mmCIF file with all atom_site columns, C-alpha atoms in Angstrom:
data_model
loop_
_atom_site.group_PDB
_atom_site.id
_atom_site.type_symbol
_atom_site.label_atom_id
_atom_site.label_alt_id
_atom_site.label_comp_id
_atom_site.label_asym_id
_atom_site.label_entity_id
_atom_site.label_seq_id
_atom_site.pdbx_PDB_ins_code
_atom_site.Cartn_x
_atom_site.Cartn_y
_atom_site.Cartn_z
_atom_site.occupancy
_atom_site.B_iso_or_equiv
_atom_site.pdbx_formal_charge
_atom_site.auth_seq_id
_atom_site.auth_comp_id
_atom_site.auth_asym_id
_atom_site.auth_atom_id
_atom_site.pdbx_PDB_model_num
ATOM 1   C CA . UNK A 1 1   ? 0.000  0.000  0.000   1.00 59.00 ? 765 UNK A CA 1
ATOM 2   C CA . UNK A 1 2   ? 2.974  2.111  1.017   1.00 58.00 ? 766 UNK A CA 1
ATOM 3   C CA . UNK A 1 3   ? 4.610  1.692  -2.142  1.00 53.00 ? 767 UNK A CA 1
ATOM 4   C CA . UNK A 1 4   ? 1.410  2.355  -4.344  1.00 57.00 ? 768 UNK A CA 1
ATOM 5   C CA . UNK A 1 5   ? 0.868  5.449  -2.724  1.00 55.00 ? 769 UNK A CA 1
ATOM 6   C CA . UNK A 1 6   ? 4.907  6.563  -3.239  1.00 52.00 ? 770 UNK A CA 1
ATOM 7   C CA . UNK A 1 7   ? 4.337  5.478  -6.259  1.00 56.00 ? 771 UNK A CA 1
ATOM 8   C CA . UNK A 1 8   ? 1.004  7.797  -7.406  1.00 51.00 ? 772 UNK A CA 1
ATOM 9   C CA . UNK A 1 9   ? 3.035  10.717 -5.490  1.00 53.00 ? 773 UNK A CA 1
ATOM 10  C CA . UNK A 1 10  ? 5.718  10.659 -7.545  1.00 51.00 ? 774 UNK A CA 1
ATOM 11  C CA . UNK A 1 11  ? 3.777  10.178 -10.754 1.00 56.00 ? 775 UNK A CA 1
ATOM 12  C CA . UNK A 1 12  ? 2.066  12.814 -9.886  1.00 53.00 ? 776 UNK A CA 1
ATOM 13  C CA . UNK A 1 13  ? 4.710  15.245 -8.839  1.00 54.00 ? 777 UNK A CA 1
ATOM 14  C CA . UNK A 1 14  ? 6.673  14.472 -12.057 1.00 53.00 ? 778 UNK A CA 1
ATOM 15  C CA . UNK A 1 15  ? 3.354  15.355 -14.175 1.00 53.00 ? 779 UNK A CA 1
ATOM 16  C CA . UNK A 1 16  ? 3.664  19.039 -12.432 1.00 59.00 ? 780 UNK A CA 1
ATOM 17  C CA . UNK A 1 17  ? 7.226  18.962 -13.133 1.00 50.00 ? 781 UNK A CA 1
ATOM 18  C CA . UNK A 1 18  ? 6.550  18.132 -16.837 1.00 49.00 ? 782 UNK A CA 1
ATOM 19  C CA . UNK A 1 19  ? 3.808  20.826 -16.624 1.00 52.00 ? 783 UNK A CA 1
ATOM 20  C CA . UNK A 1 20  ? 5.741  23.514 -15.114 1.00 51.00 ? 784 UNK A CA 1
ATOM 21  C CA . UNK A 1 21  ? 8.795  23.368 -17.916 1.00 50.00 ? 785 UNK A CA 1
ATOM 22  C CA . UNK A 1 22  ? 6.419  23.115 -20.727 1.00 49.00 ? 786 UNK A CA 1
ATOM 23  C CA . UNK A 1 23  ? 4.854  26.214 -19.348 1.00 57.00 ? 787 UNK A CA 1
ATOM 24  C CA . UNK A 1 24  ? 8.225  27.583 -19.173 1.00 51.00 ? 788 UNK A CA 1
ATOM 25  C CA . UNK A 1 25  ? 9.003  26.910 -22.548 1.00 48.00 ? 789 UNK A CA 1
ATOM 26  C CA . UNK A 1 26  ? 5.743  28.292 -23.463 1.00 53.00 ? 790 UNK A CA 1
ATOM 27  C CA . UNK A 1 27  ? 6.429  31.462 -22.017 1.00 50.00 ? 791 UNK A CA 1
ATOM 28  C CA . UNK A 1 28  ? 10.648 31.616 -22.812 1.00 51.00 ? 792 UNK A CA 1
ATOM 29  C CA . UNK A 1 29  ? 8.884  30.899 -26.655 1.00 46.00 ? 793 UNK A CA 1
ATOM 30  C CA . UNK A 1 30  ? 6.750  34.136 -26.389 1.00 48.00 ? 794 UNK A CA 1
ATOM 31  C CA . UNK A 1 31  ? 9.773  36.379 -25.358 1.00 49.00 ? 795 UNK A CA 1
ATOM 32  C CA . UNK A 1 32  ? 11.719 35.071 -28.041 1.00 44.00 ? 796 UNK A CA 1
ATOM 33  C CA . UNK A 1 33  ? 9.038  35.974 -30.526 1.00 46.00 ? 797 UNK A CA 1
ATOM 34  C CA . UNK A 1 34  ? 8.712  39.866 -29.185 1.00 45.00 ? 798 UNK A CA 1
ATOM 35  C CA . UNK A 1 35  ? 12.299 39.747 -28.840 1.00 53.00 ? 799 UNK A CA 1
ATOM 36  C CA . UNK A 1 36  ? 12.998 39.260 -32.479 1.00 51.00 ? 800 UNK A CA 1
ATOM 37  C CA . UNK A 1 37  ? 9.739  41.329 -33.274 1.00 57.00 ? 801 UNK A CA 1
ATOM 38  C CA . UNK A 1 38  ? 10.907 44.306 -31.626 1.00 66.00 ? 802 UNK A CA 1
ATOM 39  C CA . UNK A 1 39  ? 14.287 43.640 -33.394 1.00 80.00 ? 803 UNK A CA 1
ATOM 40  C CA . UNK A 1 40  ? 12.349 44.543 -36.340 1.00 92.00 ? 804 UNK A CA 1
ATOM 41  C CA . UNK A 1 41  ? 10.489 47.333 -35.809 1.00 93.00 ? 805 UNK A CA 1
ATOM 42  C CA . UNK A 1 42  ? 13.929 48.617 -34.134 1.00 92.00 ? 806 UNK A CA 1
ATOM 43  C CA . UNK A 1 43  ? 15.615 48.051 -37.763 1.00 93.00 ? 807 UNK A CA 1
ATOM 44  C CA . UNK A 1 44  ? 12.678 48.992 -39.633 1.00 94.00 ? 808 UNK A CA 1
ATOM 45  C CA . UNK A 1 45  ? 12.870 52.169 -37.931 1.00 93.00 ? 809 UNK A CA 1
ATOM 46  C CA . UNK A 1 46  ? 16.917 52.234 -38.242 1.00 92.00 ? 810 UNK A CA 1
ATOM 47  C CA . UNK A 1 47  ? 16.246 52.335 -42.027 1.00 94.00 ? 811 UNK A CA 1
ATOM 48  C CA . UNK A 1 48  ? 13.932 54.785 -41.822 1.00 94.00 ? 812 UNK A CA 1
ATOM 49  C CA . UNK A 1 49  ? 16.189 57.049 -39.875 1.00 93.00 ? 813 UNK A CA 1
ATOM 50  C CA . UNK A 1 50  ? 13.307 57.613 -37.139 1.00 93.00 ? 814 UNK A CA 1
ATOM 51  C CA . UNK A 1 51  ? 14.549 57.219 -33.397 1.00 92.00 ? 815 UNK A CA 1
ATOM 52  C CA . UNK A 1 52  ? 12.195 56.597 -30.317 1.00 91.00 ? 816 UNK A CA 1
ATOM 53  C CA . UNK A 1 53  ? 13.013 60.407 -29.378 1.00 92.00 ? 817 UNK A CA 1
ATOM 54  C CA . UNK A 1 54  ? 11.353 61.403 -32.425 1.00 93.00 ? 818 UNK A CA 1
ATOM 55  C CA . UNK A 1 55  ? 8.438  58.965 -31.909 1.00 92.00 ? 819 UNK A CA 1
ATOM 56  C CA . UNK A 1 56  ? 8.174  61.513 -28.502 1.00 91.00 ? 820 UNK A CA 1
ATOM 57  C CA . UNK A 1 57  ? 8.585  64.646 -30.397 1.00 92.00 ? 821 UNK A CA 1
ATOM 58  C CA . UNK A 1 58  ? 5.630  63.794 -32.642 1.00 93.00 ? 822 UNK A CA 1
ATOM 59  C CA . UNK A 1 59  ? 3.785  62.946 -29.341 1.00 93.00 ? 823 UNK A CA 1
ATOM 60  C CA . UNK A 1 60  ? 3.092  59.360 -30.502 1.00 93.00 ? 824 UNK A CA 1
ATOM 61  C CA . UNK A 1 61  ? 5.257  57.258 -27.399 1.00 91.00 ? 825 UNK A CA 1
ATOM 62  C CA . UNK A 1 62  ? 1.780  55.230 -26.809 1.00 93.00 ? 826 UNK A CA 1
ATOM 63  C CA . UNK A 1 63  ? 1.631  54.411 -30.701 1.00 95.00 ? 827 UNK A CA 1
ATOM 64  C CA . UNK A 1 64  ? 4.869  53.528 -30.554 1.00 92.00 ? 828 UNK A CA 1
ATOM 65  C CA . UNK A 1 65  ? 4.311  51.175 -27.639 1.00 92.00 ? 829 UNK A CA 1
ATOM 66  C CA . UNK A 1 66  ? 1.002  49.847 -29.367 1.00 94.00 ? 830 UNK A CA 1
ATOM 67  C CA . UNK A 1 67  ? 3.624  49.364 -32.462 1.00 94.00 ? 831 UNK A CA 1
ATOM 68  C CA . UNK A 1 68  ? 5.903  46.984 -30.817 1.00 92.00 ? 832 UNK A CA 1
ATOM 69  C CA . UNK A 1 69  ? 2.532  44.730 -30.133 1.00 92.00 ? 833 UNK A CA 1
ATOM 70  C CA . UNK A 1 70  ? 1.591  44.904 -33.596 1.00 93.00 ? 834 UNK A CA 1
ATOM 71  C CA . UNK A 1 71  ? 5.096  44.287 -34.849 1.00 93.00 ? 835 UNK A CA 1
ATOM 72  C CA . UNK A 1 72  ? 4.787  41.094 -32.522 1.00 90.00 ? 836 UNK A CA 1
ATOM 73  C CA . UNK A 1 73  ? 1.733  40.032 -34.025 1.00 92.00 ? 837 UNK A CA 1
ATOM 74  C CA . UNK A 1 74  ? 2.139  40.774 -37.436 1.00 93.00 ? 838 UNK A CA 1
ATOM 75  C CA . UNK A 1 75  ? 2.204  37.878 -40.193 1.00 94.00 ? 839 UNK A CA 1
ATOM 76  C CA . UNK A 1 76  ? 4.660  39.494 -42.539 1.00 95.00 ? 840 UNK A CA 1
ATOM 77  C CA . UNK A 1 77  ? 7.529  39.371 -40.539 1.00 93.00 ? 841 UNK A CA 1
ATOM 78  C CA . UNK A 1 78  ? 9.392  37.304 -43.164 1.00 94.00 ? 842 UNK A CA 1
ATOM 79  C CA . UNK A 1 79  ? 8.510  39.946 -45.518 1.00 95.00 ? 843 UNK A CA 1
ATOM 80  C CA . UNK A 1 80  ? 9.457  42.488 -43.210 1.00 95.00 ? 844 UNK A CA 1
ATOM 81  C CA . UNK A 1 81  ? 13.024 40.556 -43.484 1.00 94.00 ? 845 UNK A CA 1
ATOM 82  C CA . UNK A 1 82  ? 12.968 40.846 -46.927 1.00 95.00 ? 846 UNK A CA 1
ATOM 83  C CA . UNK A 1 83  ? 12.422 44.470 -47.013 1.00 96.00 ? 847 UNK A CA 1
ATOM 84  C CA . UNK A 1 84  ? 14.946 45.066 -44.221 1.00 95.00 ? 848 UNK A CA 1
ATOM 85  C CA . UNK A 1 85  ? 17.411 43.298 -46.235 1.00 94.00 ? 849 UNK A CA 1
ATOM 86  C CA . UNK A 1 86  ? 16.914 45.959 -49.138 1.00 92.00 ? 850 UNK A CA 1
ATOM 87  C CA . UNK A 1 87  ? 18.730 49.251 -50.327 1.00 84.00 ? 851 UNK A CA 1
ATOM 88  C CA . UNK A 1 88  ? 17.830 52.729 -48.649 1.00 84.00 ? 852 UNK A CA 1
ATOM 89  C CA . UNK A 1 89  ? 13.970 53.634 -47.886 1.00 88.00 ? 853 UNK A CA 1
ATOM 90  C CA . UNK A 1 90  ? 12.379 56.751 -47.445 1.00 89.00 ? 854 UNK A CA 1
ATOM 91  C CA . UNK A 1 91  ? 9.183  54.649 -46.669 1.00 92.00 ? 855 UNK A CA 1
ATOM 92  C CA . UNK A 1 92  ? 7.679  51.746 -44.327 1.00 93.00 ? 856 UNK A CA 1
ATOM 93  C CA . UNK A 1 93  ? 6.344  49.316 -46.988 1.00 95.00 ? 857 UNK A CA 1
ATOM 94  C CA . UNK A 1 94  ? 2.552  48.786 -47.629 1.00 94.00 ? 858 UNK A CA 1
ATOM 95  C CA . UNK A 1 95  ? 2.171  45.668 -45.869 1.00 96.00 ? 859 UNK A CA 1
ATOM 96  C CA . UNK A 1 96  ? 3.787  47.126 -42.462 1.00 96.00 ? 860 UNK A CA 1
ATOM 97  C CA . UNK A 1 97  ? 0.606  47.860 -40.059 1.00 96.00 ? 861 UNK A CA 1
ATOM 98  C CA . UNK A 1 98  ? 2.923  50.463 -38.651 1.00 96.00 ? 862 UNK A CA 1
ATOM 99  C CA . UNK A 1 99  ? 3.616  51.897 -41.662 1.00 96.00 ? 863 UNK A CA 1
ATOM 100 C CA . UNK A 1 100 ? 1.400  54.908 -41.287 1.00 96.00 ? 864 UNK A CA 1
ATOM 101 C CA . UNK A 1 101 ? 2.684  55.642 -37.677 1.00 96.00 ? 865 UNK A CA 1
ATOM 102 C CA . UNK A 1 102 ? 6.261  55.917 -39.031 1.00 95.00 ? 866 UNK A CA 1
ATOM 103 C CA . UNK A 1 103 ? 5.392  57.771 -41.761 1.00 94.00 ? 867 UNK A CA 1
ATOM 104 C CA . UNK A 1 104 ? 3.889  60.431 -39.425 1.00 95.00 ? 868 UNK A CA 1
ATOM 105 C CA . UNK A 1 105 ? 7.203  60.648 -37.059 1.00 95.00 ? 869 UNK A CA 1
ATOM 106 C CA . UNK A 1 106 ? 9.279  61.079 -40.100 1.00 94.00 ? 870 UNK A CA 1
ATOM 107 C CA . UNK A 1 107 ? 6.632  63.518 -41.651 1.00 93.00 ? 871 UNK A CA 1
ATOM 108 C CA . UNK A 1 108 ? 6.929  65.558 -38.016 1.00 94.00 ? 872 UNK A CA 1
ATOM 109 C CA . UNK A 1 109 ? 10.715 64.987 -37.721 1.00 92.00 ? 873 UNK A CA 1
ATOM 110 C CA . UNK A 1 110 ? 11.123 67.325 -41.192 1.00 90.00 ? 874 UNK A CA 1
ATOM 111 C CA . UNK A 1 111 ? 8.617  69.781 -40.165 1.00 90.00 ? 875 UNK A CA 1
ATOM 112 C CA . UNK A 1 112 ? 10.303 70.046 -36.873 1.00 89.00 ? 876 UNK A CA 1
ATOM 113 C CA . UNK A 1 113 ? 13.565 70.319 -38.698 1.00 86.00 ? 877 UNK A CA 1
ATOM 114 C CA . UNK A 1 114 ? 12.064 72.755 -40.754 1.00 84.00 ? 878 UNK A CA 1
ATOM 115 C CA . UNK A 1 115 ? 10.349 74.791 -38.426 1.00 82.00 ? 879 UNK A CA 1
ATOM 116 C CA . UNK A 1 116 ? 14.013 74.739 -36.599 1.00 80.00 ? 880 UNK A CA 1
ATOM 117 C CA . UNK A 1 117 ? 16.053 75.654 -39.675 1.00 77.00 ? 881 UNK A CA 1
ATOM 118 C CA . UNK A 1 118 ? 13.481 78.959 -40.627 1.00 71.00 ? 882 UNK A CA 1
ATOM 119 C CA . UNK A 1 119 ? 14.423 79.836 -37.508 1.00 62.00 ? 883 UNK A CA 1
ATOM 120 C CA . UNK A 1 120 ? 17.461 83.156 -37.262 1.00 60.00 ? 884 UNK A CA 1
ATOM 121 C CA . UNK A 1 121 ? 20.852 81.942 -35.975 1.00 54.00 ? 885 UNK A CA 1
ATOM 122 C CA . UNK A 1 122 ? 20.788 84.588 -33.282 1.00 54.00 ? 886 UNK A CA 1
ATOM 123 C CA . UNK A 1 123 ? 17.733 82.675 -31.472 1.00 55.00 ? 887 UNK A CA 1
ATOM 124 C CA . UNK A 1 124 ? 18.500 79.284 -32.131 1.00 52.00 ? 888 UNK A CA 1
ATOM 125 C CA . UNK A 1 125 ? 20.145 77.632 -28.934 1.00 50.00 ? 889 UNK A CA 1
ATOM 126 C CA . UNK A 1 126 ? 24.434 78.111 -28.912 1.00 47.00 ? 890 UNK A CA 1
ATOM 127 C CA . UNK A 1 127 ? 26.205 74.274 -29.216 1.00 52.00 ? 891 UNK A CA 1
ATOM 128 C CA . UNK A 1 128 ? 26.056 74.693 -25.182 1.00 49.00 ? 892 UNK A CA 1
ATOM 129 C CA . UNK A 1 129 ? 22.184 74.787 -24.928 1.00 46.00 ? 893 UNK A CA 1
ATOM 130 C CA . UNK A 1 130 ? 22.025 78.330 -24.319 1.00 49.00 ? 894 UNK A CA 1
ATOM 131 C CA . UNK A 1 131 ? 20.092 80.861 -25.891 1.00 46.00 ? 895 UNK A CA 1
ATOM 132 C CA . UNK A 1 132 ? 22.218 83.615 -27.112 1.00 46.00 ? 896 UNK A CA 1
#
């Protein structure tokens, strides 16, 4: 009786065990996949010549944030490595659901960079940060 009941104890405690790393693996999977998906958005934007300061500038840091979760989730990630993989781009590609969003921070990066460059020498801030 003794041994039938060691025996159910430690079939059962090795099912948890088995339970517990598969979980594990589960979850160590998921990171992985955000990991490399974050990767991409972080080169897509590296080709784009966007930055997450300019994301802020443009007042889109939550879009940017909602970005990385679509970047996860998005099925044209091997597409997305295809496009990566490409020459120079002044454009996220059509298939990109962030493609509008980085569009926009590029589209207020040059009007801030405009905005900046209309503006007299004598005003704009001295290599120091001060204002003459």
């Amino acid at each position: 009786m003794e041994l039938q009941t060691a025996t159910l104890a430690g079939s059962t405690l090795a099912l948890i065990v088995a339970a517990v790393a598969v979980r594990a693996l589960r979850i160590r999977s998921r990171r992985t996949q955000l990991d490399a998906s974050n990767l991409l958005i972080g080169e897509a934007m590296d080709k784009l010549h966007l930055t997450p300061a300019d994301a802020g500038a443009a007042g889109a840091e939550n879009e940017l944030r909602q970005a990385v979760k679509l970047c996860a989730q998005c099925v044209d990630q091997d597409a997305c490595r295809d496009w990566l993989m490409k020459g120079e781009s002044r454009h996220a590609p059509e298939f990109c659901p962030n493609a509008r969003l980085m569009d926009g921070i590029a589209i207020a990066r040059s009007a801030a960079q405009s905005a900046q460059s209309n503006t007299p020498a004598w005003v704009q801030a001295t290599p120091g940060g001060e204002r003459l």
